[in-house]
Coordinates of C-alpha atoms in Angstrom, one line a residue:
Chain A
M1 CA -0.3 -0.5 -0.5
N2 CA 1.3 3.1 -0.6
S3 CA 0.7 6.5 0.6
E4 CA 0.3 9.8 -1.7
H5 CA 3.7 11.6 -2.3
L6 CA 6.0 8.8 -1.0
D7 CA 6.9 4.9 -2.3
C8 CA 8.2 1.9 -0.6
N9 CA 11.1 2.6 -2.8
A10 CA 11.7 5.9 -1.4
I11 CA 11.0 4.8 1.8
H12 CA 13.5 2.4 2.1
S13 CA 16.8 4.2 0.4
T14 CA 16.3 7.3 2.6
L15 CA 15.1 5.0 5.6
A16 CA 18.1 5.9 7.9
L17 CA 17.6 9.0 7.1
F18 CA 13.9 8.7 9.1
I19 CA 16.4 6.9 12.0
D20 CA 18.5 8.6 12.4
N21 CA 17.2 11.8 13.0
E22 CA 18.7 13.6 9.6
I23 CA 14.9 15.0 8.4
E24 CA 14.9 18.8 9.2
D25 CA 12.1 19.1 6.8
Q26 CA 9.1 18.6 8.8
N27 CA 6.5 18.2 6.0
L28 CA 9.1 15.8 4.5
Y29 CA 8.8 14.2 7.6
H30 CA 5.6 13.7 8.8
E31 CA 5.5 12.2 5.0
F32 CA 7.7 9.6 6.2
E33 CA 5.4 9.1 9.6
V34 CA 1.7 8.9 7.5
H35 CA 3.6 6.2 5.0
F36 CA 4.1 4.1 8.7
D37 CA 0.5 4.7 9.7
L38 CA -0.8 3.8 6.0
C39 CA 2.2 1.1 5.2
E40 CA 2.7 -2.7 7.2
P41 CA 5.7 -3.6 6.1
C42 CA 7.5 -0.4 5.8
K43 CA 6.8 0.0 9.7
V44 CA 8.4 -3.5 10.1
E45 CA 11.3 -2.5 8.5
L46 CA 11.7 0.6 10.5
L47 CA 10.6 -1.0 13.4
R48 CA 13.7 -3.6 12.8
E49 CA 16.7 -0.7 11.9
Q50 CA 16.2 0.9 14.9
E51 CA 16.0 -2.2 16.6
N52 CA 19.2 -3.8 15.2
L53 CA 20.8 0.3 15.0
R54 CA 19.1 0.6 18.6
Q55 CA 21.7 -3.2 19.8
L56 CA 24.7 -2.1 18.0
K57 CA 24.7 1.4 19.4
A58 CA 24.7 0.2 23.0
L59 CA 27.4 -3.0 22.2
L60 CA 29.3 0.4 20.6
G61 CA 28.9 2.3 24.1
G62 CA 29.5 -0.5 26.3
A63 CA 32.9 -1.4 25.1
C64 CA 33.9 1.9 23.3
C65 CA 34.3 3.5 26.8
E66 CA 37.7 4.5 27.6
E67 CA 39.4 7.7 29.7
V68 CA 42.0 8.9 30.6
T69 CA 43.7 8.2 33.8
G70 CA 44.4 10.9 36.6
A71 CA 47.9 11.2 35.8
F72 CA 47.3 12.1 32.3
Q73 CA 44.7 15.0 32.6
E74 CA 47.9 16.0 34.9
Q75 CA 50.5 15.8 32.1
L76 CA 47.6 17.8 30.0
L77 CA 48.0 20.9 32.3
A78 CA 50.9 21.2 32.2
Q79 CA 52.3 20.4 28.5
I80 CA 49.3 23.3 28.2
A81 CA 51.1 25.7 30.5
A82 CA 54.1 25.5 29.6
V83 CA 52.7 25.7 26.3
A84 CA 50.9 29.5 27.3
E85 CA 54.2 30.0 29.5
E86 CA 55.9 30.2 26.4
Q87 CA 52.8 32.3 24.5
M88 CA 53.3 35.0 27.6
R89 CA 56.9 34.7 27.2
Q90 CA 57.1 36.4 23.7
A91 CA 53.9 38.7 24.4
Q92 CA 56.3 40.3 27.2
F93 CA 59.1 40.7 24.4
A94 CA 57.4 42.0 21.7
N95 CA 55.4 44.3 24.7
N96 CA 56.3 48.1 24.0
P97 CA 56.8 49.9 27.9
F98 CA 55.9 53.0 26.6
E99 CA 52.8 54.6 27.4
G100 CA 50.5 54.7 24.5
F101 CA 51.2 51.5 23.3
A102 CA 48.8 48.5 22.5
A103 CA 49.3 45.3 22.3
F104 CA 49.1 43.5 19.6
G105 CA 46.4 41.1 20.8
P106 CA 47.5 39.0 23.6
G107 CA 49.5 36.3 22.2
F108 CA 51.6 35.5 20.4
I109 CA 51.3 31.6 18.3
P110 CA 54.5 29.9 18.2
G111 CA 55.5 29.4 15.0
Q112 CA 54.5 33.1 13.6
T113 CA 57.0 35.0 12.9
V114 CA 57.3 39.0 14.5
I115 CA 59.0 41.3 13.3
T116 CA 59.9 44.3 15.8
T117 CA 60.7 47.3 14.4
S118 CA 61.4 50.8 16.9
Y119 CA 62.6 54.1 16.4
T120 CA 63.2 56.4 18.4
R121 CA 64.5 60.0 17.7
T122 CA 66.0 62.2 20.9
E123 CA 66.1 65.7 21.2
I124 CA 67.3 68.1 23.3
I125 CA 65.4 71.4 23.4
D126 CA 66.3 74.8 24.7
D127 CA 69.2 74.8 26.9
G128 CA 68.8 71.5 27.4
I129 CA 65.8 70.8 30.1
H130 CA 63.0 69.7 28.2
I131 CA 63.5 65.8 26.7
Q132 CA 61.9 65.0 24.1
I133 CA 61.0 61.9 23.1
E134 CA 59.7 59.9 19.9
T135 CA 59.3 56.5 19.4
T136 CA 57.1 54.8 17.0
Q137 CA 56.6 51.4 17.3
E138 CA 56.2 48.8 14.2
F139 CA 54.8 45.2 14.4
R140 CA 54.4 42.2 11.7
E141 CA 53.7 39.3 12.1
E142 CA 54.4 37.2 9.3
F143 CA 51.9 33.8 9.1
P144 CA 53.7 30.7 8.2
G145 CA 52.6 29.8 4.5
Chain B
M1 CA 44.7 26.6 9.9
P2 CA 41.6 25.7 7.5
M3 CA 38.7 25.6 8.9
S4 CA 34.9 25.6 7.4
T5 CA 32.7 28.5 8.9
E6 CA 30.1 25.9 9.6
L7 CA 30.8 25.2 12.5
D8 CA 31.0 29.2 13.4
L9 CA 35.1 29.0 13.6
A10 CA 35.1 32.3 11.7
T11 CA 38.3 34.5 13.7
P12 CA 36.4 37.3 16.3
A13 CA 35.8 40.9 14.0
G14 CA 39.2 43.3 14.7
G15 CA 41.2 40.0 13.5
L16 CA 43.7 39.3 16.5
A17 CA 42.9 42.0 19.2
T18 CA 41.0 40.4 21.9
T19 CA 40.7 42.0 24.8
E20 CA 41.6 38.1 26.6
S21 CA 45.0 37.6 28.0
I22 CA 46.8 34.6 27.7
S23 CA 45.7 33.4 31.2
E24 CA 41.8 33.8 31.0
R25 CA 42.4 31.8 27.3
K26 CA 44.5 29.4 29.2
A27 CA 41.9 28.4 32.3
R28 CA 38.9 28.9 29.5
F29 CA 40.6 25.8 27.9
E30 CA 40.7 24.2 30.9
R31 CA 37.0 24.9 31.8
D32 CA 35.7 24.0 28.4
A33 CA 38.3 22.0 26.6
L34 CA 39.6 19.8 28.7
P35 CA 36.8 17.9 30.2
Y36 CA 36.5 16.4 26.9
A37 CA 40.3 14.1 27.0
S38 CA 38.9 11.1 27.8
S39 CA 35.9 11.7 24.7
L40 CA 38.7 12.3 22.4
Y41 CA 41.1 9.6 23.9
G42 CA 38.2 7.3 22.9
A43 CA 38.4 8.3 19.4
A44 CA 42.1 8.2 19.3
L45 CA 42.5 5.2 20.3
R46 CA 40.0 3.8 16.8
Y47 CA 42.3 6.0 14.8
T48 CA 46.1 4.1 15.5
K49 CA 44.5 1.3 17.5
N50 CA 47.7 1.7 20.6
P51 CA 46.7 3.2 23.7
H52 CA 50.7 4.9 23.7
D53 CA 50.5 6.9 20.0
A54 CA 46.3 7.4 20.5
E55 CA 47.6 9.0 23.7
D56 CA 50.5 10.6 22.2
L57 CA 47.8 11.4 19.6
V58 CA 45.6 13.6 22.5
Q59 CA 48.1 15.7 23.3
D60 CA 48.9 17.2 20.3
T61 CA 45.9 18.0 19.7
F62 CA 45.0 20.2 22.7
I63 CA 48.7 21.6 22.1
K64 CA 47.6 22.0 18.8
A65 CA 44.2 23.3 19.4
F66 CA 45.5 25.4 22.5
N67 CA 47.6 27.4 20.6
S68 CA 44.1 27.8 17.8
F69 CA 41.9 28.4 20.4
H70 CA 42.1 32.5 20.1
Q71 CA 40.3 31.1 16.7
F72 CA 37.8 29.3 18.4
Q73 CA 34.4 31.7 18.3
E74 CA 32.9 31.1 21.9
G75 CA 29.5 29.4 22.8
T76 CA 30.2 27.6 19.1
N77 CA 30.4 23.8 18.7
L78 CA 33.6 23.4 20.8
K79 CA 33.0 19.7 21.3
A80 CA 33.2 19.0 16.4
W81 CA 35.6 21.7 16.4
L82 CA 38.2 19.5 18.9
Y83 CA 37.5 16.2 17.3
R84 CA 38.1 18.0 13.7
V85 CA 42.3 19.3 15.4
L86 CA 42.1 15.4 15.8
S87 CA 40.9 13.8 12.6
T88 CA 43.7 16.8 11.0
T89 CA 46.1 15.5 13.6
F90 CA 45.7 12.3 13.1
I91 CA 45.7 13.1 9.4
N92 CA 49.2 14.7 9.0
N93 CA 50.8 13.3 12.0
Y94 CA 50.5 9.3 12.8
R95 CA 48.5 7.5 9.0
K96 CA 51.7 5.9 7.9
D97 CA 50.7 5.5 4.5
Q98 CA 49.1 9.7 3.6
R99 CA 46.8 8.2 1.5
R100 CA 44.1 5.9 0.9
P101 CA 44.7 3.4 3.8
Q102 CA 46.4 0.3 3.3
I103 CA 43.9 -2.5 4.0
S104 CA 47.2 -4.8 6.4
A105 CA 47.5 -8.3 4.8
S106 CA 46.4 -10.2 7.9
E107 CA 42.7 -7.8 7.9
V108 CA 42.4 -8.6 3.9
E109 CA 43.3 -12.5 5.8
D110 CA 40.6 -12.2 8.5
W111 CA 38.3 -11.0 6.2
Q112 CA 38.9 -14.6 3.7
I113 CA 39.2 -16.2 7.0
H114 CA 34.9 -15.3 7.3
E115 CA 33.9 -15.3 3.6
A116 CA 34.9 -19.0 3.9
A117 CA 32.8 -19.1 7.0
S118 CA 30.2 -17.5 6.0
H119 CA 29.7 -19.6 3.5
T120 CA 29.3 -23.2 5.9
S121 CA 27.0 -20.8 7.9
D122 CA 22.6 -21.2 8.5
Q123 CA 20.6 -20.3 5.8
G124 CA 18.2 -18.3 5.8
K125 CA 19.0 -16.2 8.7
S126 CA 21.2 -13.3 7.4
A127 CA 22.5 -10.7 9.9
E128 CA 20.2 -8.0 9.7
D129 CA 17.7 -10.4 11.7
E130 CA 20.5 -11.8 14.3
V131 CA 20.4 -10.7 18.0
L132 CA 23.4 -8.6 19.3
E133 CA 23.8 -9.2 21.9
N134 CA 26.3 -9.8 24.9
I135 CA 29.3 -9.5 22.9
P136 CA 31.7 -9.4 24.5
D137 CA 33.4 -6.2 24.9
G138 CA 36.8 -7.5 23.9
D139 CA 35.0 -8.7 21.1
V140 CA 33.4 -5.5 20.0
K141 CA 36.7 -3.7 20.3
S142 CA 37.9 -6.3 18.1
A143 CA 34.9 -5.6 14.4
L144 CA 35.3 -2.2 14.6
A145 CA 39.3 -2.7 14.8
A146 CA 39.0 -4.3 11.7
M147 CA 37.3 -2.2 10.0
P148 CA 38.8 -0.1 7.0
E149 CA 38.7 3.3 8.7
E150 CA 36.8 5.9 6.7
F151 CA 33.7 3.0 7.7
R152 CA 34.7 2.6 10.7
M153 CA 35.9 6.6 12.3
A154 CA 32.0 7.2 10.5
V155 CA 30.5 4.8 12.3
Y156 CA 32.4 5.9 15.4
L157 CA 30.9 9.7 15.2
A158 CA 27.4 8.7 14.8
D159 CA 26.7 5.9 16.7
V160 CA 29.3 6.5 19.9
E161 CA 30.3 10.6 19.9
G162 CA 26.3 10.9 18.6
F163 CA 27.0 13.3 15.9
S164 CA 25.5 14.2 13.1
Y165 CA 26.0 13.8 10.0
K166 CA 26.5 17.1 9.1
E167 CA 29.4 17.9 12.0
I168 CA 30.7 14.4 10.6
A169 CA 31.5 16.0 7.5
E170 CA 33.0 18.8 9.4
I171 CA 35.6 16.4 11.2
I172 CA 36.1 14.5 8.5
G173 CA 36.3 17.2 6.0
V174 CA 33.8 14.9 3.5
P175 CA 31.1 16.4 1.5
T176 CA 27.6 14.5 4.3
G177 CA 26.5 12.2 0.7
T178 CA 30.2 10.5 1.2
V179 CA 29.1 10.2 5.5
M180 CA 25.4 9.1 4.6
S181 CA 27.2 5.6 2.4
R182 CA 30.4 5.1 4.6
L183 CA 27.9 4.7 7.7
H184 CA 25.1 2.8 5.5
R185 CA 27.7 0.6 4.5
G186 CA 29.5 0.9 7.7
R187 CA 26.7 -0.2 10.5
K188 CA 26.1 -3.1 7.7
L189 CA 30.4 -3.7 8.4
L190 CA 30.0 -4.2 11.6
R191 CA 26.4 -6.2 12.1
E192 CA 27.7 -8.7 9.9
A193 CA 31.3 -8.5 11.9
L194 CA 29.3 -8.8 15.3
A195 CA 26.9 -11.0 13.5
E196 CA 30.2 -13.9 13.4
Y197 CA 30.1 -13.2 17.3
A198 CA 27.0 -13.5 18.3
K199 CA 26.6 -17.9 16.3
G200 CA 29.4 -18.2 18.9
R201 CA 31.8 -19.1 15.5
G202 CA 34.2 -16.1 17.8
I203 CA 36.3 -15.8 14.4
K204 CA 38.8 -13.4 16.4
G205 CA 39.3 -10.2 13.9
A206 CA 36.1 -11.6 12.3
T207 CA 34.8 -7.7 9.1
G208 CA 31.6 -7.6 8.3
A209 CA 32.5 -9.7 3.4
E210 CA 33.8 -7.1 1.2
S211 CA 31.1 -8.2 -1.5
D212 CA 26.9 -7.0 -0.4
K213 CA 25.2 -10.5 0.3
R214 CA 22.5 -8.7 -1.1
G215 CA 23.0 -6.4 -4.3
G216 CA 25.8 -3.3 -3.0
E217 CA 25.6 0.3 -2.4

């Protein structure tokens, strides 16, 4: 027995989409439901495939639940901390100690090239009492190709 | 590293300038990303098939992820993003054959054993009808490990980790249609292999038959 819009072949070839909840179109999803209400063989196939998948997932879930050890987690934390320290070290190296200059971003990624160019111009004005300092700093980051 | 925008991995507006310090980013990473360690370890085991390499892979993944964490937009799909890093790290650094994964000689032998066995099996009771229960975990893991990688990972990501087709497609970098066909075929292969265990044959490492008994996909 065929529903008006979806025939059994269409249902059969796209059954996995329905079972995996991958049908986003609400109208299409409804068509599937209507067909299963009207078509016993397709309904039987649906239930069998759903049960097969349920068994498979139960077996997989029961077997594949490995966990990392506490020691390994500590190791991960330590490595992340080391990477963060390196990032901070590179950021400090690139930081401009003079006021008014904002660092380009909070961190630099190891592997990138940071090119820093500083220009300082000092002028002694008047009778040597006033000193004017002008500094510009150029940042350039080059990403590895 | 190249990431698809479909996973909402856009670089924050303004490029590199953010208001988060490195310490804050580290804290955010520890809070949000590190809890996935065991989950990623399970996937890494399916990729590398041995615990030592799996641990190394997870470590490399987390380091790589932290180095790119400034590019990850908070609130978007972190789990899928981490799995994407895992997948690319494995492909770039761990997979022995950088192109199509080779099927090992022992796996071919297992298939041949399985093929021979299946010809003497009960007629009429196909793998579809076999009830898959009470199969030891070790046998489940062996059956999974014996599968070709592309099918194994599609099944693992969908049926153990619960990713959607679209997420799996982003993680392993193939079209959604490819995910669907790998998943369909992978489940069938795995089911056939497990059916052998259920029948009590207990052939170690047996996998699904290379040719589909009911006509191929």
